[in-house]
Coordinates of C-alpha atoms in Angstrom, one line a residue:
Chain F
M257 CA -9.8 18.3 -4.1
S258 CA -8.4 16.1 -6.9
L259 CA -9.5 12.8 -5.3
D260 CA -13.1 13.8 -6.1
N261 CA -12.1 13.2 -9.7
V262 CA -11.3 9.6 -9.2
R263 CA -13.9 7.0 -10.1
V264 CA -13.6 3.3 -9.1
V265 CA -15.2 1.0 -11.6
L266 CA -16.0 -2.6 -10.8
V267 CA -16.7 -4.7 -13.9
K268 CA -19.3 -7.5 -13.3
P269 CA -18.6 -7.9 -9.6
I270 CA -20.0 -11.2 -8.2
Y271 CA -20.0 -10.8 -4.4
G272 CA -21.9 -8.1 -2.5
G273 CA -19.4 -8.4 0.3
N274 CA -16.6 -7.4 -2.0
V275 CA -18.5 -4.4 -3.4
G276 CA -19.1 -3.3 0.2
A277 CA -15.5 -3.8 1.1
V278 CA -14.5 -1.6 -1.9
C279 CA -16.8 1.1 -0.6
R280 CA -15.0 1.1 2.8
A281 CA -11.6 1.1 1.2
M282 CA -12.7 4.1 -0.9
A283 CA -14.0 6.0 2.1
N284 CA -10.8 5.2 4.0
M285 CA -8.8 6.7 1.2
G286 CA -10.9 9.8 0.5
L287 CA -12.8 8.6 -2.6
S288 CA -16.5 8.5 -3.2
D289 CA -17.4 7.9 -6.9
L290 CA -18.3 4.2 -7.5
A291 CA -19.5 2.7 -10.8
L292 CA -20.6 -0.9 -11.4
V293 CA -20.7 -2.4 -14.8
A294 CA -23.3 -5.1 -15.4
P295 CA -23.3 -6.3 -11.8
R296 CA -25.3 -9.4 -10.7
P297 CA -28.1 -8.4 -8.3
L298 CA -26.2 -7.4 -5.1
D299 CA -26.5 -9.3 -1.8
E300 CA -27.6 -6.1 0.0
D301 CA -27.0 -7.5 3.6
E302 CA -23.4 -8.6 2.7
S303 CA -22.6 -5.4 0.9
R304 CA -23.9 -3.2 3.6
M305 CA -22.1 -5.1 6.3
M306 CA -18.8 -4.9 4.6
A307 CA -19.3 -1.2 3.6
C308 CA -19.6 -0.5 7.3
H309 CA -19.6 3.3 7.7
A310 CA -19.2 3.8 3.9
R311 CA -22.8 2.9 3.1
G312 CA -23.3 6.3 1.6
I313 CA -20.9 5.3 -1.2
L314 CA -22.7 2.0 -1.7
E315 CA -26.1 3.8 -2.0
A316 CA -24.8 6.5 -4.3
R317 CA -23.2 3.9 -6.8
R318 CA -24.2 4.1 -10.4
E319 CA -24.7 1.1 -12.7
F320 CA -23.7 1.0 -16.4
P321 CA -24.5 -1.7 -19.0
D322 CA -20.9 -1.7 -20.3
L323 CA -17.4 -0.5 -19.6
P324 CA -17.1 2.3 -22.2
S325 CA -20.3 4.0 -20.9
A326 CA -18.9 3.9 -17.3
L327 CA -15.8 5.6 -18.6
A328 CA -17.4 8.1 -21.0
D329 CA -16.2 11.2 -19.2
C330 CA -12.9 9.9 -18.0
A331 CA -9.5 10.9 -19.5
M332 CA -6.9 8.6 -17.9
V333 CA -8.3 5.1 -17.4
T334 CA -6.3 2.5 -15.4
G335 CA -7.0 -1.2 -15.6
T336 CA -5.7 -3.6 -13.0
S337 CA -4.5 -7.1 -13.8
A338 CA -2.7 -9.8 -11.9
R339 CA -1.7 -11.6 -15.1
G340 CA 1.1 -11.0 -17.6
G341 CA 0.8 -11.3 -21.4
L342 CA -0.6 -9.1 -24.1
Y343 CA -1.0 -5.5 -23.0
R344 CA -0.1 -6.5 -19.5
R345 CA 3.7 -6.4 -19.9
H346 CA 3.3 -2.6 -19.9
A347 CA 2.0 -2.7 -16.4
R348 CA 3.3 -0.4 -13.7
T349 CA 3.2 -0.9 -9.9
P350 CA 0.7 1.2 -8.0
R351 CA 3.6 3.2 -6.6
E352 CA 5.0 4.0 -10.1
W353 CA 1.5 4.8 -11.3
A354 CA 0.3 7.0 -8.5
P355 CA 2.1 10.3 -9.4
A356 CA 0.7 10.1 -13.0
A357 CA -2.7 9.3 -11.7
A358 CA -2.7 12.1 -9.2
A359 CA -1.6 14.6 -11.9
A360 CA -4.3 13.4 -14.2
A361 CA -6.9 13.7 -11.5
R362 CA -6.0 17.4 -11.0
A363 CA -6.7 18.0 -14.7
G364 CA -9.8 15.8 -15.3
R365 CA -11.7 12.8 -14.4
V366 CA -9.9 9.5 -14.1
A367 CA -11.0 5.9 -13.6
L368 CA -9.5 2.9 -11.8
V369 CA -11.0 -0.3 -13.2
F370 CA -11.2 -3.8 -11.5
G371 CA -12.4 -7.0 -13.1
P372 CA -14.7 -9.8 -11.9
E373 CA -13.5 -11.8 -8.9
D374 CA -13.1 -15.0 -10.9
N375 CA -11.2 -14.0 -14.0
G376 CA -10.3 -10.3 -13.8
L377 CA -10.4 -7.9 -16.7
T378 CA -10.5 -9.3 -20.3
N379 CA -8.2 -8.2 -23.0
E380 CA -11.1 -6.3 -24.5
D381 CA -11.6 -4.4 -21.2
L382 CA -7.9 -3.6 -21.0
A383 CA -7.9 -2.3 -24.5
V384 CA -10.0 0.6 -23.4
C385 CA -7.6 1.5 -20.7
T386 CA -4.8 4.0 -21.1
H387 CA -2.7 2.5 -18.3
I388 CA -2.3 -0.8 -16.6
V389 CA -1.4 -1.5 -12.9
R390 CA -0.2 -4.7 -11.5
I391 CA 0.2 -5.1 -7.8
P392 CA 3.5 -6.6 -6.7
A393 CA 2.8 -10.0 -5.1
A394 CA 4.4 -13.3 -4.3
E395 CA 4.9 -15.5 -7.3
D396 CA 2.9 -18.3 -5.8
Y397 CA -0.3 -16.3 -5.5
T398 CA -0.5 -13.1 -7.5
S399 CA -4.2 -12.7 -7.5
L400 CA -5.5 -10.3 -4.8
N401 CA -9.0 -10.0 -3.5
V402 CA -10.7 -7.2 -5.5
A403 CA -11.3 -5.0 -2.5
Q404 CA -7.8 -5.5 -1.2
A405 CA -6.4 -4.6 -4.7
A406 CA -8.7 -1.5 -4.7
L407 CA -7.3 -0.5 -1.3
V408 CA -3.7 -0.8 -2.3
C409 CA -4.3 1.4 -5.4
C410 CA -6.4 4.0 -3.5
Y411 CA -3.8 4.0 -0.7
E412 CA -1.0 4.8 -3.1
L413 CA -3.1 7.5 -4.7
F414 CA -4.1 8.9 -1.3
L415 CA -0.5 9.2 -0.2
E416 CA 0.5 10.7 -3.5
A417 CA -2.3 13.3 -3.3
G418 CA -0.6 14.4 0.0
S419 CA -3.9 14.4 1.9
Y420 CA -2.3 12.7 4.9
E421 CA -0.8 14.5 7.8
P422 CA 1.3 12.2 10.0
P423 CA 0.6 12.1 13.7
E424 CA 2.8 14.7 15.3
E425 CA 5.1 14.1 18.2
K426 CA 4.0 16.9 20.5
S427 CA 7.1 16.8 22.8
P428 CA 10.2 18.2 21.1
P429 CA 13.4 16.2 20.9
A430 CA 15.6 16.4 23.9
T431 CA 18.8 18.4 23.6
T432 CA 22.3 17.3 24.7
D433 CA 22.1 19.8 27.6
L434 CA 18.9 18.1 28.9
R435 CA 20.1 14.6 28.3
E436 CA 23.3 15.3 30.2
R437 CA 21.3 16.7 33.1
M438 CA 19.3 13.5 33.1
F439 CA 22.5 11.4 33.1
D440 CA 23.9 13.4 36.0
I441 CA 20.8 12.8 38.1
W442 CA 20.9 9.1 37.2
R443 CA 24.6 8.9 38.1
R444 CA 23.9 10.3 41.5
A445 CA 20.9 8.1 42.0
L446 CA 22.7 4.9 41.0
L447 CA 25.5 5.7 43.4
D448 CA 23.0 6.5 46.2
I449 CA 21.0 3.2 45.8
G450 CA 24.2 1.2 45.7
F451 CA 23.9 0.0 42.1
M452 CA 27.5 1.0 41.5
K453 CA 30.6 2.4 43.3
E454 CA 32.3 5.6 42.3
D455 CA 35.3 3.9 40.7
M456 CA 33.1 2.0 38.2
A457 CA 30.5 4.8 37.8
D458 CA 31.7 6.1 34.4
H459 CA 31.9 2.6 33.0
M460 CA 28.4 1.7 34.2
M461 CA 27.0 5.0 33.0
L462 CA 28.2 4.1 29.5
G463 CA 25.8 1.1 29.5
L464 CA 22.9 3.3 30.6
R465 CA 23.8 5.9 28.0
R466 CA 23.7 3.3 25.3
V467 CA 20.3 2.0 26.5
L468 CA 18.8 5.5 26.6
S469 CA 20.2 6.5 23.3
R470 CA 18.9 3.8 21.1
G471 CA 15.8 5.8 20.3
A472 CA 15.5 9.6 19.9
L473 CA 14.4 10.8 23.4
T474 CA 11.9 13.6 23.7
V475 CA 11.7 16.2 26.4
D476 CA 8.8 14.2 27.9
D477 CA 10.8 11.0 27.9
V478 CA 13.7 12.8 29.7
N479 CA 11.3 14.2 32.3
I480 CA 10.0 10.8 33.0
M481 CA 13.4 9.3 33.4
M482 CA 14.6 12.2 35.6
G483 CA 11.6 11.7 37.8
V484 CA 12.4 8.0 38.2
A485 CA 16.0 8.7 39.2
R486 CA 15.1 11.5 41.6
Q487 CA 12.5 9.2 43.3
A488 CA 14.9 6.4 43.6
E489 CA 17.5 8.7 45.2
W490 CA 14.9 10.1 47.6
A491 CA 13.7 6.6 48.6
A492 CA 17.3 5.4 49.1
R493 CA 18.1 8.4 51.4
R494 CA 14.9 8.0 53.4
E495 CA 15.8 4.3 53.7
G496 CA 19.3 5.2 55.0
R497 CA 17.8 7.6 57.5
G498 CA 15.0 5.3 58.6
Chain M
M249 CA 14.1 -15.5 3.3
S250 CA 13.4 -12.9 5.9
L251 CA 9.6 -12.8 5.3
D252 CA 9.4 -16.3 6.8
N253 CA 10.3 -14.5 10.1
V254 CA 7.2 -12.4 10.1
R255 CA 4.2 -13.5 12.1
V256 CA 0.8 -11.9 11.7
V257 CA -1.2 -11.9 15.0
L258 CA -4.9 -11.3 15.1
V259 CA -6.2 -10.5 18.6
K260 CA -9.7 -11.8 19.3
P261 CA -10.9 -11.8 15.6
I262 CA -14.7 -11.9 15.3
Y263 CA -15.5 -12.7 11.7
G264 CA -14.2 -15.9 10.0
G265 CA -14.3 -14.1 6.6
N266 CA -11.8 -11.5 7.8
V267 CA -9.5 -14.2 9.1
G268 CA -9.7 -15.9 5.7
A269 CA -9.1 -12.6 3.9
V270 CA -6.0 -12.0 6.1
C271 CA -4.7 -15.4 5.0
R272 CA -5.0 -14.5 1.4
A273 CA -3.3 -11.1 1.9
M274 CA -0.5 -12.9 3.6
A275 CA -0.1 -15.4 0.8
N276 CA -0.2 -12.6 -1.8
M277 CA 2.7 -10.9 0.1
G278 CA 4.8 -13.9 0.8
L279 CA 4.0 -14.5 4.4
S280 CA 2.7 -17.7 6.1
D281 CA 2.9 -17.6 9.9
L282 CA -0.5 -16.7 11.4
A283 CA -1.4 -16.7 15.1
L284 CA -4.8 -16.0 16.6
V285 CA -5.3 -14.8 20.1
A286 CA -8.4 -16.0 21.9
P287 CA -10.5 -16.1 18.8
R288 CA -14.2 -16.9 18.8
P289 CA -15.0 -20.2 17.1
L290 CA -14.4 -19.5 13.4
D291 CA -17.1 -19.7 10.8
E292 CA -15.1 -22.2 8.7
D293 CA -17.1 -21.8 5.5
E294 CA -16.6 -18.0 5.5
S295 CA -13.0 -18.2 6.4
R296 CA -12.2 -20.8 3.8
M297 CA -14.1 -18.9 1.1
M298 CA -12.2 -15.7 1.8
A299 CA -8.8 -17.5 2.2
C300 CA -9.3 -18.8 -1.4
H301 CA -6.0 -20.4 -2.4
A302 CA -4.4 -19.5 0.9
R303 CA -6.2 -22.2 2.9
G304 CA -2.9 -23.7 3.8
I305 CA -2.2 -20.7 6.0
L306 CA -5.6 -20.9 7.5
E307 CA -5.2 -24.5 8.4
A308 CA -1.7 -24.1 9.8
R309 CA -2.7 -21.2 12.1
R310 CA -1.9 -21.4 15.7
E311 CA -4.1 -20.2 18.6
F312 CA -2.9 -18.7 21.8
P313 CA -4.8 -17.8 25.0
D314 CA -3.2 -14.3 25.3
L315 CA -1.1 -11.8 23.4
P316 CA 2.2 -12.2 25.3
S317 CA 2.2 -16.0 24.6
A318 CA 1.7 -15.4 20.9
L319 CA 4.7 -13.0 20.9
A320 CA 6.9 -15.1 23.2
D321 CA 9.7 -15.7 20.6
C322 CA 9.4 -12.3 18.8
A323 CA 11.8 -9.4 19.0
M324 CA 10.2 -6.5 17.2
V325 CA 6.5 -6.3 17.8
T326 CA 4.4 -3.9 15.8
G327 CA 0.8 -3.0 16.9
T328 CA -1.6 -1.3 14.5
S329 CA -4.1 1.3 15.5
A330 CA -6.4 3.7 13.8
R331 CA -6.7 5.9 16.8
G332 CA -4.5 8.7 18.4
G333 CA -3.9 9.2 22.0
L334 CA -1.6 7.5 24.6
Y335 CA 1.2 5.5 22.9
R336 CA -0.4 6.1 19.6
R337 CA 1.2 9.5 18.8
H338 CA 4.4 7.6 18.3
A339 CA 2.9 5.8 15.4
R340 CA 4.6 5.6 12.1
T341 CA 3.1 5.0 8.7
P342 CA 3.6 1.5 7.1
R343 CA 6.0 3.0 4.7
E344 CA 8.1 4.6 7.4
W345 CA 8.0 1.4 9.4
A346 CA 8.8 -1.1 6.7
P347 CA 12.6 -0.7 6.5
A348 CA 13.0 -1.2 10.2
A349 CA 10.7 -4.2 10.1
A350 CA 12.5 -5.8 7.2
A351 CA 15.8 -5.3 9.0
A352 CA 14.4 -6.8 12.2
A353 CA 13.1 -9.7 10.3
R354 CA 16.5 -10.5 8.9
A355 CA 17.8 -10.7 12.5
G356 CA 15.0 -12.5 14.2
R357 CA 11.3 -13.1 14.5
V358 CA 8.9 -10.2 14.3
A359 CA 5.2 -9.8 14.8
L360 CA 2.5 -7.6 13.3
V361 CA -0.5 -7.4 15.5
F362 CA -4.1 -6.4 14.7
G363 CA -7.0 -5.9 17.1
P364 CA -10.6 -7.1 17.1
E365 CA -12.8 -5.7 14.3
D366 CA -15.0 -3.7 16.7
N367 CA -12.5 -1.8 18.9
G368 CA -9.0 -2.5 17.8
L369 CA -6.1 -3.1 20.1
T370 CA -6.4 -1.9 23.7
N371 CA -3.8 0.2 25.5
E372 CA -2.7 -2.9 27.3
D373 CA -2.1 -4.7 24.0
L374 CA -0.2 -1.8 22.6
A375 CA 2.0 -1.6 25.7
V376 CA 3.5 -5.0 24.8
C377 CA 4.4 -3.7 21.3
T378 CA 7.8 -2.1 20.5
H379 CA 6.4 -0.2 17.5
I380 CA 3.1 1.2 16.4
V381 CA 1.8 1.6 12.9
R382 CA -1.1 3.8 11.8
I383 CA -2.3 3.6 8.2
P384 CA -2.8 7.0 6.6
A385 CA -6.5 7.4 5.9
A386 CA -9.1 10.1 5.2
E387 CA -10.1 12.0 8.4
D388 CA -13.8 11.1 8.0
Y389 CA -13.1 7.4 8.2
T390 CA -9.8 6.2 9.6
S391 CA -10.7 2.7 10.6
L392 CA -9.8 0.1 7.9
N393 CA -11.2 -3.4 7.6
V394 CA -8.7 -5.6 9.5
A395 CA -7.8 -7.7 6.4
Q396 CA -7.2 -4.6 4.3
A397 CA -5.1 -3.1 7.0
A398 CA -3.1 -6.3 7.1
L399 CA -2.7 -6.2 3.3
V400 CA -1.3 -2.6 3.4
C401 CA 1.3 -3.5 6.0
C402 CA 2.3 -6.8 4.3
Y403 CA 2.5 -5.0 1.0
E404 CA 4.9 -2.4 2.3
L405 CA 7.0 -5.1 3.9
F406 CA 7.0 -7.2 0.7
L407 CA 8.1 -4.2 -1.3
E408 CA 10.8 -3.4 1.2
A409 CA 12.0 -7.0 1.3
G410 CA 12.7 -6.5 -2.4
S411 CA 11.1 -9.8 -3.4
Y412 CA 9.2 -8.2 -6.3
E413 CA 10.5 -8.1 -9.8
P414 CA 8.6 -5.7 -12.0
P415 CA 7.3 -6.9 -15.4
E416 CA 9.9 -6.4 -18.0
E417 CA 9.2 -4.6 -21.3
K418 CA 10.7 -7.1 -23.7
S419 CA 11.0 -4.8 -26.6
P420 CA 14.0 -2.3 -26.2
P421 CA 13.4 1.4 -26.5
A422 CA 13.4 2.8 -30.0
T423 CA 16.5 4.8 -31.0
T424 CA 16.5 8.2 -32.8
D425 CA 17.7 6.5 -35.9
L426 CA 14.8 4.1 -35.9
R427 CA 12.2 6.8 -35.0
E428 CA 13.5 9.0 -37.8
R429 CA 13.1 6.1 -40.3
M430 CA 9.6 5.7 -39.1
F431 CA 8.8 9.4 -39.6
D432 CA 10.3 9.3 -43.1
I433 CA 8.0 6.5 -44.0
W434 CA 5.0 8.3 -42.5
R435 CA 5.9 11.5 -44.4
R436 CA 5.9 9.7 -47.7
A437 CA 2.7 7.9 -46.9
L438 CA 0.9 11.0 -45.8
L439 CA 1.9 12.7 -49.0
D440 CA 0.8 9.7 -51.0
I441 CA -2.6 9.4 -49.5
G442 CA -3.2 13.1 -49.9
F443 CA -3.3 13.9 -46.2
M444 CA -0.9 16.9 -46.8
K445 CA 0.9 18.7 -49.6
E446 CA 4.6 19.1 -49.8
D447 CA 4.7 22.8 -48.8
M448 CA 2.9 22.0 -45.5
A449 CA 4.5 18.6 -44.9
D450 CA 7.1 19.7 -42.3
H451 CA 4.5 21.6 -40.3
M452 CA 2.1 18.6 -40.3
M453 CA 4.8 16.2 -39.4
L454 CA 5.5 18.2 -36.3
G455 CA 2.0 17.4 -35.1
L456 CA 2.5 13.7 -35.8
R457 CA 5.9 13.8 -34.1
R458 CA 4.3 15.2 -31.0
V459 CA 1.6 12.6 -30.9
L460 CA 4.1 9.7 -31.3
S461 CA 6.5 11.1 -28.8
R462 CA 4.3 11.5 -25.8
G463 CA 5.2 8.0 -24.6
A464 CA 8.5 6.3 -24.9
L465 CA 8.3 4.2 -28.1
T466 CA 9.7 0.7 -28.2
V467 CA 11.2 -1.1 -31.2
D468 CA 7.9 -3.1 -31.4
D469 CA 5.8 0.1 -31.4
V470 CA 7.9 1.6 -34.2
N471 CA 7.6 -1.6 -36.3
I472 CA 3.8 -1.5 -35.9
M473 CA 3.6 2.2 -36.9
M474 CA 6.0 1.7 -39.9
G475 CA 3.8 -1.2 -41.0
V476 CA 0.7 1.0 -40.9
A477 CA 2.3 3.7 -43.0
R478 CA 3.8 1.3 -45.6
Q479 CA 0.4 -0.3 -46.0
A480 CA -1.4 3.0 -46.4
E481 CA 1.1 4.0 -49.0
W482 CA 0.7 0.7 -50.9
A483 CA -3.1 1.0 -50.8
A484 CA -3.0 4.6 -52.0
R485 CA -0.7 3.7 -55.0
R486 CA -2.9 0.7 -55.9
E487 CA -5.9 3.0 -55.8
G488 CA -4.1 5.5 -58.1
R489 CA -3.3 2.7 -60.6
G490 CA -6.8 1.0 -60.5

């Protein structure tokens, strides 16, 4: 699995809570290899609380004295930056970057590097990187929380790696034949309950057709709607008899 | 601007830090309308710290006693859920959802609803929603931190709204003519410094051409490389004379 080849590297992280939140983001997106470069002593309570069920990643983290040693075995190295300027104008968005990163992770180890919370990566840090990613953001506030930035990059990578299977609608789409049977039953029911008279029935049914055709109906949906109409019809007839 | 029409609604948030982090995510992605439903008293220090430069959103938040009153003026209402089951199998990914949400935000007010940190939105909450979003995640750990979940949804919406202008490479791409002039200068320099002999020059130059063609060179890049070759040539000649 190529996501195993992706290392997240945090350079001089300041807040334990952020380190923990990065762990959780990694676990959510199928990553597990975390390296810290010259971190301050971590607030263990904060980091564990924010890691939540990703404490395993927090505990398995490795620490390195400098950035090059954390990257020693990595081929593609991607730095993240919220700023423009030297180096940074070559930045790609996470979405533009993800296909190249996923390809590189199939061939070897890759790193995704985030800077300290206060100032981000330095030019010296970025010089070691082969790629730079900049997350699209509103002009007024371009600097993301480090764990949120990590999540966006990991999310794009996770989608690109194709590990996600979307929830499946179990009920198949309703066919025209089934839909028309439903409308027949509704037509009869709406006449029986006195919602419309025969002369206006086609016109009124157009409205109902429009309402029920705004979304793509499934077989289950149609069965529910047929059940409602049948019940209304039944109730109206019993009423008439009663 | 249609993003002004997007309200983020947090149902019964527990941790002030998360509320603050949601504010920052919103500011990063150009949103500003925050509603809290029946929140616990907020830890103001935590929430302000995590909001960082988005304190304005935190301070302008509105609180509502229940979900329907927070949504009273909203047309499209999107609930988020990490779980499957009733309602939830109709969930879309944020990317699938974003175009419909952006379109709805051009026409009227829309809401994006997140549940409490411990259990997420209830079935009752989801019943009020017109759409459901589920963020793709690794099977082992599908539940994201609420502020990170908010960021992913807001990020997809921000991209869809087309508010982002990617950083521009200021130097135009190098043309064949310019590239070939660069290779001529390198050829002469590599001969002059004794890196290769004339009989192997074409073969050696193929290697250099390959290295320098892996990425798309800009005019600035070519100027740098021509400068390097010219300087090497000059140094080699001075050496020969000295």
